[in-house]
Coordinates of N, CA and C in Angstrom, one line a residue:
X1188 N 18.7 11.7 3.9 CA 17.4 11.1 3.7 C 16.8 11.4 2.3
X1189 N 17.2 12.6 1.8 CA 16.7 12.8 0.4 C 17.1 12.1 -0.7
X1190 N 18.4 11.8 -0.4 CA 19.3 11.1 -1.0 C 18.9 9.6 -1.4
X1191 N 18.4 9.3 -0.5 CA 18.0 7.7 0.4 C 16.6 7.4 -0.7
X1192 N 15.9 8.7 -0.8 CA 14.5 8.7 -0.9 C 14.8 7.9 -2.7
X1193 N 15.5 9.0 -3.4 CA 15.5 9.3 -4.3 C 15.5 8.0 -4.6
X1194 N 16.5 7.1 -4.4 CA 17.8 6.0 -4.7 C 16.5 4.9 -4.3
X1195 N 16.1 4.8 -3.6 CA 15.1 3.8 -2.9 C 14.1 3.9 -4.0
X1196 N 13.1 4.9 -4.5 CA 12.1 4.8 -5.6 C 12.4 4.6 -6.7
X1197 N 13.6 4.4 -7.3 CA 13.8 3.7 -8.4 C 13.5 2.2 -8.4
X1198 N 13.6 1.8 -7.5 CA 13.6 0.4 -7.9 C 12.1 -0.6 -7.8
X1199 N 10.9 1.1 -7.3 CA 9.5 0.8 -7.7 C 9.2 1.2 -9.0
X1200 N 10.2 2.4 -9.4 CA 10.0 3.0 -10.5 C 10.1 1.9 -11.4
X1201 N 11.1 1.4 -11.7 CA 11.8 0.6 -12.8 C 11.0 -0.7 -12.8
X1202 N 10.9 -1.8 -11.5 CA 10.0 -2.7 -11.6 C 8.6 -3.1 -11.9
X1203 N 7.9 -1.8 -11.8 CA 6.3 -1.4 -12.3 C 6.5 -1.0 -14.2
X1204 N 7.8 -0.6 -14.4 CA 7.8 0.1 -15.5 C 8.0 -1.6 -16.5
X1205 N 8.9 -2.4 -16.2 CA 8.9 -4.0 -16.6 C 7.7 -4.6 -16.5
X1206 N 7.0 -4.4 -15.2 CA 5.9 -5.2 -15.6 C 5.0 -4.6 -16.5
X1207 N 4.8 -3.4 -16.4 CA 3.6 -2.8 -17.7 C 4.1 -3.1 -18.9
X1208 N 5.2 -3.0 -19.1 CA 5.7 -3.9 -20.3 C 5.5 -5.3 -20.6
X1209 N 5.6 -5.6 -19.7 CA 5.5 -7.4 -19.9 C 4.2 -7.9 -20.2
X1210 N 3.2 -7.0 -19.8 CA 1.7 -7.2 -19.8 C 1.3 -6.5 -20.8
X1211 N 1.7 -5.3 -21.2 CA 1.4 -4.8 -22.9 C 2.0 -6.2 -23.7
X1212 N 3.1 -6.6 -24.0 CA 3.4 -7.6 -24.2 C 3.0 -8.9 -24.5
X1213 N 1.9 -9.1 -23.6 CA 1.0 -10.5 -23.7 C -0.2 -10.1 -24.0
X1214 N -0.4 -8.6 -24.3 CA -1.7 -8.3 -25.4 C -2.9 -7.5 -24.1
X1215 N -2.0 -7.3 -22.8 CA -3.2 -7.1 -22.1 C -2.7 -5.5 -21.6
X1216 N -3.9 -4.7 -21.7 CA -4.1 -3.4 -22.2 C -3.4 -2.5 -20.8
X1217 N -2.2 -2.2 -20.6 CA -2.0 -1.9 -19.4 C -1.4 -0.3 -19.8
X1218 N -1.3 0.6 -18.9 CA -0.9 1.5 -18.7 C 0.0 2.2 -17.3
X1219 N 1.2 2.3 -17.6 CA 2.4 2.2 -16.8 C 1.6 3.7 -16.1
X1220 N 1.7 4.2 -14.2 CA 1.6 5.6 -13.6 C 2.6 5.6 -12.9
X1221 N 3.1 7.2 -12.6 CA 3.9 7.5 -11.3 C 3.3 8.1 -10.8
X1222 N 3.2 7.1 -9.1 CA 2.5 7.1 -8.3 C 2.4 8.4 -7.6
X1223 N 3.7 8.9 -7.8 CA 3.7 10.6 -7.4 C 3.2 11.6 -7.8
X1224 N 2.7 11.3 -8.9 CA 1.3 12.4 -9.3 C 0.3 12.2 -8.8
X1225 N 0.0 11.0 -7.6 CA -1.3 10.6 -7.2 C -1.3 10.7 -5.6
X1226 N 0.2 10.5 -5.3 CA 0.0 10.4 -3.7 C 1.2 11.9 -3.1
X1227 N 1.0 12.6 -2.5 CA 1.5 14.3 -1.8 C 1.7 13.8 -0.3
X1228 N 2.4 14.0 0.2 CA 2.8 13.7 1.4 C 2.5 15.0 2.5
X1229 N 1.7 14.5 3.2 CA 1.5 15.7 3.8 C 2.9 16.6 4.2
X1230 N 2.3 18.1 5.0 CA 3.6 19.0 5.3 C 3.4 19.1 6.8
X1231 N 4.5 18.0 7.7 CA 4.1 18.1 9.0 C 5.5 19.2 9.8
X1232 N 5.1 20.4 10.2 CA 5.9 21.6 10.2 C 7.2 21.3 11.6
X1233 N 8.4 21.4 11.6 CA 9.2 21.0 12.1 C 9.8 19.7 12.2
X1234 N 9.1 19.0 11.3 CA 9.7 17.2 11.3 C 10.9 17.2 10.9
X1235 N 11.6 16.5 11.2 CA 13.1 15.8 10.8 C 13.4 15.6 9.6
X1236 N 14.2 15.8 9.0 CA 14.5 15.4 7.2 C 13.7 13.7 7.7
X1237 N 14.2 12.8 7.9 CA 14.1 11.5 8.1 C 12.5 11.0 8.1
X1238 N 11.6 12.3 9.0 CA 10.7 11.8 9.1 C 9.9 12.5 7.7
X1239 N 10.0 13.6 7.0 CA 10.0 13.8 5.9 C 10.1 13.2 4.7
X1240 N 11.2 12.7 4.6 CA 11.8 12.3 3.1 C 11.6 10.3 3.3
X1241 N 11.7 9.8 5.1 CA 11.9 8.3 4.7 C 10.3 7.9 5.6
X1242 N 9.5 8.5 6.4 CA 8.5 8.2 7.1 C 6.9 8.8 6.8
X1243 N 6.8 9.2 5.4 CA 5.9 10.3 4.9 C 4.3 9.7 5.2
X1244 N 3.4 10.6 5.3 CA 2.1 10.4 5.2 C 1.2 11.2 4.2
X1245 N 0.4 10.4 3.4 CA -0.3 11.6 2.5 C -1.9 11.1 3.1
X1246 N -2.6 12.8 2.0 CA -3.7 12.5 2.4 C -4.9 11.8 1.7
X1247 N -5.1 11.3 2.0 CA -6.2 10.1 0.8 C -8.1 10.2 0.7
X1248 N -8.1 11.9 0.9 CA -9.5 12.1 0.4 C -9.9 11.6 -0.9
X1249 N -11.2 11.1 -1.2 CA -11.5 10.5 -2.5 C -10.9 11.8 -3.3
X1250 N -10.4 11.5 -4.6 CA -10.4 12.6 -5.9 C -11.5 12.1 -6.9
X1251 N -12.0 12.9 -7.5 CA -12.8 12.3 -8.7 C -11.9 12.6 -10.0
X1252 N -10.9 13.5 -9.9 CA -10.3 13.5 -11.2 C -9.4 11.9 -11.2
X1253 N -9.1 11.5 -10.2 CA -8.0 10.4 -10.5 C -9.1 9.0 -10.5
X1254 N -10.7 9.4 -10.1 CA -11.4 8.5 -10.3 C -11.6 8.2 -11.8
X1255 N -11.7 9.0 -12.4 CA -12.2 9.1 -14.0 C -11.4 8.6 -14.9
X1256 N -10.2 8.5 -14.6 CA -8.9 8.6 -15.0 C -8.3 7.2 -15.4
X1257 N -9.0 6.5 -16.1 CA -8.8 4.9 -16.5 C -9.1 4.7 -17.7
X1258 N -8.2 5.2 -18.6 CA -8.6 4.7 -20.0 C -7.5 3.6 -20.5
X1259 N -6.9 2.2 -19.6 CA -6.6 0.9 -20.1 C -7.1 0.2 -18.7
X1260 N -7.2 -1.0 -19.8 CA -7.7 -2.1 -18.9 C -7.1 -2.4 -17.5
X1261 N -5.5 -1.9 -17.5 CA -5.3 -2.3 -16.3 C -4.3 -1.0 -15.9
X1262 N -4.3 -0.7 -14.8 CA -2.9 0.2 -13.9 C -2.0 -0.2 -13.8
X1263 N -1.1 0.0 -13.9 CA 0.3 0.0 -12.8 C 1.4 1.1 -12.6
X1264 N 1.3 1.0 -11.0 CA 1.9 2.0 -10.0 C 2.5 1.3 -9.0
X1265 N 3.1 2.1 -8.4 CA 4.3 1.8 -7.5 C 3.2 2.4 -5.9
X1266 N 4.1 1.2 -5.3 CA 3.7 1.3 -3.3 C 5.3 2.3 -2.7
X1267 N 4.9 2.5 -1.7 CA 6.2 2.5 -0.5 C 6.3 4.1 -1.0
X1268 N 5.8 5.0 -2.3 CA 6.7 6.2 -2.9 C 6.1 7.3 -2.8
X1269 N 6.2 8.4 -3.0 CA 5.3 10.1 -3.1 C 5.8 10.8 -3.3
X1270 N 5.4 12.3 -3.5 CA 6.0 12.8 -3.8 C 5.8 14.3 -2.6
X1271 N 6.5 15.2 -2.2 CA 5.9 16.0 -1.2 C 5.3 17.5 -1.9
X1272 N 5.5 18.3 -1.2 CA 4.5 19.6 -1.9 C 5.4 20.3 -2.7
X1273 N 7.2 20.0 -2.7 CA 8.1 20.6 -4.0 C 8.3 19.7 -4.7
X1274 N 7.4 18.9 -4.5 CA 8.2 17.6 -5.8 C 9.1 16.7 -5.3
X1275 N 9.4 16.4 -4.0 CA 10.7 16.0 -3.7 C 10.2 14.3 -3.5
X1276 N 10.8 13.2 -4.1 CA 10.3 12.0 -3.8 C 10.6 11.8 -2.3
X1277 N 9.9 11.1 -1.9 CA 10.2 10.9 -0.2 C 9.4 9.6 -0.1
X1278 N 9.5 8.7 1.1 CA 9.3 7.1 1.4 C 8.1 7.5 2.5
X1279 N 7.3 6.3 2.5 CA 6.0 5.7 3.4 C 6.5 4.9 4.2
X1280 N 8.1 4.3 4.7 CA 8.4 4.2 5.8 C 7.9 2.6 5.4
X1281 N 8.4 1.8 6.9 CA 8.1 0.4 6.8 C 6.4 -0.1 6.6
X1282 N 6.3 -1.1 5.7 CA 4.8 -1.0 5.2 C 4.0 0.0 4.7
X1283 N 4.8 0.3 4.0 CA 4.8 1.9 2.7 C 4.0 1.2 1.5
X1284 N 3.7 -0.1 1.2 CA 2.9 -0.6 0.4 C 1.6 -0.9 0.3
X1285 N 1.5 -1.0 1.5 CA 0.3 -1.6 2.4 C -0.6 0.0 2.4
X1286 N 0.3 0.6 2.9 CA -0.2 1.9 3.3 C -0.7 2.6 1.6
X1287 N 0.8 2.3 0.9 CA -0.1 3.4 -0.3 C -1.1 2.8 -0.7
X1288 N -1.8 1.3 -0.6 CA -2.4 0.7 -1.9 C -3.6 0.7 -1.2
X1289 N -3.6 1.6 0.7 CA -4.9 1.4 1.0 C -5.5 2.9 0.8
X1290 N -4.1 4.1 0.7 CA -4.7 5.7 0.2 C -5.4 6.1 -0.9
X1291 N -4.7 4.6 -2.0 CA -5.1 4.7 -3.7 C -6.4 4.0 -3.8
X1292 N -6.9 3.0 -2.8 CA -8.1 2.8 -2.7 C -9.0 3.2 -2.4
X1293 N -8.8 4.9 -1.3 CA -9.8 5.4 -0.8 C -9.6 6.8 -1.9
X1294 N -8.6 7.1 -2.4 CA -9.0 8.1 -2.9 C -9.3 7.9 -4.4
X1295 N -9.7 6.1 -4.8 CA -10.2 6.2 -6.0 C -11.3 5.5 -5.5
X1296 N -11.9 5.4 -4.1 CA -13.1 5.2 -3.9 C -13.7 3.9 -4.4
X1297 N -12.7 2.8 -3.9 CA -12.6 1.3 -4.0 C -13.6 0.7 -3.0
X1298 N -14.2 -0.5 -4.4 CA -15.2 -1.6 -3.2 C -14.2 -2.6 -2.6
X1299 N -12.8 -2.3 -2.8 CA -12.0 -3.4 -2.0 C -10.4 -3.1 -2.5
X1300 N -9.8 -3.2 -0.8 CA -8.2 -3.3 -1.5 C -7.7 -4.3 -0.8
X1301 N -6.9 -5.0 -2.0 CA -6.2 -6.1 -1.4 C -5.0 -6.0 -1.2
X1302 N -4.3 -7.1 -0.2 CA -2.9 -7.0 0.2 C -2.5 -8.4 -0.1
X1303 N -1.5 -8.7 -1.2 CA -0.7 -9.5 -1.2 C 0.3 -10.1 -0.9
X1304 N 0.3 -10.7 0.2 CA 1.7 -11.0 0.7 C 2.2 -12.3 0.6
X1305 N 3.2 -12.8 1.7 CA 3.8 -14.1 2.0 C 2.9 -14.9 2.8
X1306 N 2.1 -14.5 3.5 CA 0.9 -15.6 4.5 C 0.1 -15.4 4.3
X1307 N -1.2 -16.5 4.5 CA -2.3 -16.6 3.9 C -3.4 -15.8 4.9
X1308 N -2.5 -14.8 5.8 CA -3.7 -14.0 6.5 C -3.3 -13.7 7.9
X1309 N -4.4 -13.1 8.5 CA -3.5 -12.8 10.0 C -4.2 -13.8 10.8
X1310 N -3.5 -14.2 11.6 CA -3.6 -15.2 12.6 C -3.9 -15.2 14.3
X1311 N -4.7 -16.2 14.5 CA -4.8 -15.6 16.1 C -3.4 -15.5 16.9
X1312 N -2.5 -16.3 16.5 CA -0.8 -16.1 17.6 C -0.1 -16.1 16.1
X1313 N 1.3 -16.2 16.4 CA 2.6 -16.4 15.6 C 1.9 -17.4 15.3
X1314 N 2.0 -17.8 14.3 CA 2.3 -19.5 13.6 C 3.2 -20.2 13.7
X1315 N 4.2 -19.5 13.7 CA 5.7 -19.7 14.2 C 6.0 -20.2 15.5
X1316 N 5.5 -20.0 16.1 CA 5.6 -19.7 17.8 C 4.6 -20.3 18.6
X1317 N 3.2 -20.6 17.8 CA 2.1 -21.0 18.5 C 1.4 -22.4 17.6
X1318 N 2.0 -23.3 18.0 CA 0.9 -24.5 16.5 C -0.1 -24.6 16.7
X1319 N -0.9 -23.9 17.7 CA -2.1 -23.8 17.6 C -3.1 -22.5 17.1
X1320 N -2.1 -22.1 16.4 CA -2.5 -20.6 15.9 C -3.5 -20.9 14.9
X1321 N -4.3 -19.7 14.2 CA -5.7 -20.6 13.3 C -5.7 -19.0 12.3
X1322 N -5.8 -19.1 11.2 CA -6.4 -18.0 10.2 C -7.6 -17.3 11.0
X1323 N -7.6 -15.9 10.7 CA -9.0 -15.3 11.3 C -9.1 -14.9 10.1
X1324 N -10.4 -15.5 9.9 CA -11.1 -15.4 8.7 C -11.8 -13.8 8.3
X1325 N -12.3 -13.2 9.7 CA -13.1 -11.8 8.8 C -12.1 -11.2 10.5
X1326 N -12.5 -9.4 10.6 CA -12.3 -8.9 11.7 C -12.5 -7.9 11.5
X1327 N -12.9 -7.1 12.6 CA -13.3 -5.3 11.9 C -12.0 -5.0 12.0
X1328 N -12.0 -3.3 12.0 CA -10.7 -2.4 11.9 C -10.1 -2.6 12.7
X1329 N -10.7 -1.9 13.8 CA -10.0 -1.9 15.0 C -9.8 -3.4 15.7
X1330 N -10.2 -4.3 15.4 CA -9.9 -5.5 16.1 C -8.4 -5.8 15.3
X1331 N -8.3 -5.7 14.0 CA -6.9 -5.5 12.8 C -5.8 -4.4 13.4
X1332 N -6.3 -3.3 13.3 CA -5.6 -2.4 13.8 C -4.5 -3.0 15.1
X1333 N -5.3 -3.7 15.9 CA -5.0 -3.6 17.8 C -3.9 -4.9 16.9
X1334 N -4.3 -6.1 16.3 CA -3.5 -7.3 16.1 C -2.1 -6.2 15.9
X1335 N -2.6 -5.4 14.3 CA -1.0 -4.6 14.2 C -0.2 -4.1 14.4
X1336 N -0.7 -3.1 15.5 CA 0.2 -2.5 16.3 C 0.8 -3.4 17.8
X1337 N 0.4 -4.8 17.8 CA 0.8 -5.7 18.5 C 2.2 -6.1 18.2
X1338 N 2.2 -6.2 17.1 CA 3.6 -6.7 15.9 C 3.5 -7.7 15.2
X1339 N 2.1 -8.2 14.7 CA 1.7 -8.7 13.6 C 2.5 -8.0 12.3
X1340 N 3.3 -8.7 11.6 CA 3.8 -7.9 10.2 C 3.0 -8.2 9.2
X1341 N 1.6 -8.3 9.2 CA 1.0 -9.1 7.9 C 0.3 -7.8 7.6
X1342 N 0.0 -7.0 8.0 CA -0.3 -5.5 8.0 C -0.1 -4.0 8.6
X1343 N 0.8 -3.4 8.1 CA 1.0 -1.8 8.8 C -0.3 -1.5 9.4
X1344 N 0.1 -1.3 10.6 CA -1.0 -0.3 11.4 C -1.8 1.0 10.2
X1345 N -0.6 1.8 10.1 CA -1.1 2.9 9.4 C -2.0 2.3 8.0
X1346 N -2.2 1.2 7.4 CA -2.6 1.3 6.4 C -4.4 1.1 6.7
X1347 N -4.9 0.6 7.6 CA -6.0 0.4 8.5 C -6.9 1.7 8.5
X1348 N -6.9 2.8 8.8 CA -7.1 4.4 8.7 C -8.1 4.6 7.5
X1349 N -7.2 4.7 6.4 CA -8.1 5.4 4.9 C -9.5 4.3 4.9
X1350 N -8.5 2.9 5.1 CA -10.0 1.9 4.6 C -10.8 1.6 5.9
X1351 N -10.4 2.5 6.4 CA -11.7 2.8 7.8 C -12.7 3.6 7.3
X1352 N -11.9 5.0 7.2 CA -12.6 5.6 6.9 C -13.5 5.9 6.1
X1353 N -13.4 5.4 5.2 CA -14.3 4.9 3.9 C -14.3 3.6 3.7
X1354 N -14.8 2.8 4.7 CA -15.8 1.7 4.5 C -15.7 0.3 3.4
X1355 N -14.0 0.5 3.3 CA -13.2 -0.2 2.5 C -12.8 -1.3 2.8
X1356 N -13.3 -2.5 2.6 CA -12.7 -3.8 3.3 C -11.4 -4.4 2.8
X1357 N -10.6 -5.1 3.4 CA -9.3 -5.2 3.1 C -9.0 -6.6 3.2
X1358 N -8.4 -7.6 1.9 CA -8.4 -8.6 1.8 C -6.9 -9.3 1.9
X1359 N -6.8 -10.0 2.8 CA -5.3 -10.4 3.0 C -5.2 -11.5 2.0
X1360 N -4.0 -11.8 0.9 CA -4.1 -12.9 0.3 C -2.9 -13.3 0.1
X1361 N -2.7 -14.4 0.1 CA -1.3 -15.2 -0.2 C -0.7 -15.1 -1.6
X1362 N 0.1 -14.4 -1.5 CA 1.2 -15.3 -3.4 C 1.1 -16.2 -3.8
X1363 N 1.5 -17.4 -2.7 CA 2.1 -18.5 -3.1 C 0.6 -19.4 -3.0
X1364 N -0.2 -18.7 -2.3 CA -1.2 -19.8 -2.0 C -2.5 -19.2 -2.2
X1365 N -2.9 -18.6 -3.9 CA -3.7 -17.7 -3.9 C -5.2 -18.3 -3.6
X1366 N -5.7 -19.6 -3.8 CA -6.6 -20.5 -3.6 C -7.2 -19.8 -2.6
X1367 N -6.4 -20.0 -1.0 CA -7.0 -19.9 0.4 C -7.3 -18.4 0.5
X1368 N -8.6 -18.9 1.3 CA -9.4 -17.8 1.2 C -8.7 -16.1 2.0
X1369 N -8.0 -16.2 2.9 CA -7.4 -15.1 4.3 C -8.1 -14.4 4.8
X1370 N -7.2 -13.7 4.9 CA -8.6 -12.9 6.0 C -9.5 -11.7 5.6
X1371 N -10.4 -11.3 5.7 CA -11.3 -9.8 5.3 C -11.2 -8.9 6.8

């Protein structure tokens, strides 16, 4: 699993590292981070290498040093990655994106974190499965939450939590169909 960890974060490492380039590039003021100076995986005592190094959780109290901490116009950091309390990189497990991008928004004390994905939001059924399925337009946490622990994959359960707790609304948006509005 350490092994796994390692091998697996390069390829947020390296992709974040291309895009800050490509955007310094086009003149727009970006500044490449590793995310592992920002996100510490908690130490849960007896867990399994596996659940250590590939299923991690960190803690996402606001910081104000990493609030302050924005001198270019734009960030870029990596999802899914952390680091633990020896430095060791280790994974956020399935929807490790979702999850980091809702820790980095509570602990930089965000009026909103968005989630970009493949659908334009979460839905009353499958869409797949149900043609009569419909966008839900707003929903609190826990009404989100219950959808994703159902097996909705448009959002990790776990990522639901930080932007609870701090009063963080969470915007589902499409890639491909950035126009429509999704869900809040």
């Amino acid at each position: 699993p350490r092994v796994r960890a390692k091998v697996m974060a390069h390829g947020e490492l390296m992709l974040t590292k291309l895009g800050a380039e490509f955007l310094n590039a086009k003149s727009i003021d970006t500044k490449w981070q590793d995310v592992r100076n920002w996100l510490t995986a908690e130490n849960i005592p007896l867990s399994s290498d596996y659940r250590r190094f590939g299923n991690a959780s960190c803690g996402h109290d606001p910081d104000k040093n990493l609030q302050g901490n924005n001198d270019a116009g734009v960030i870029i950091t990596q999802g899914f990655i952390a680091n633990d309390s020896e430095g060791e990189t280790v994974l956020l497990g399935r929807g490790g994106s979702d999850v980091s991008a809702s820790y980095l928004a509570a602990k930089l004390g965000a009026v909103r974190c968005e989630i970009w994905t493949d659908v334009p939001g979460m839905y009353t059924a499958n869409p797949h499965k149900v043609q009569s399925a419909r966008i839900i337009k707003a929903l609190d946490y826990d009404e989100a939450q219950e959808i994703a622990s159902l097996g909705a994959k448009v959002l990790h359960p776990r990522c639901l939590a930080p932007a609870k707790r701090y009063g963080i609304p969470i915007y589902v948006k499409c890639m491909q169909k950035p126009d429509i509005e999704g869900t809040i």
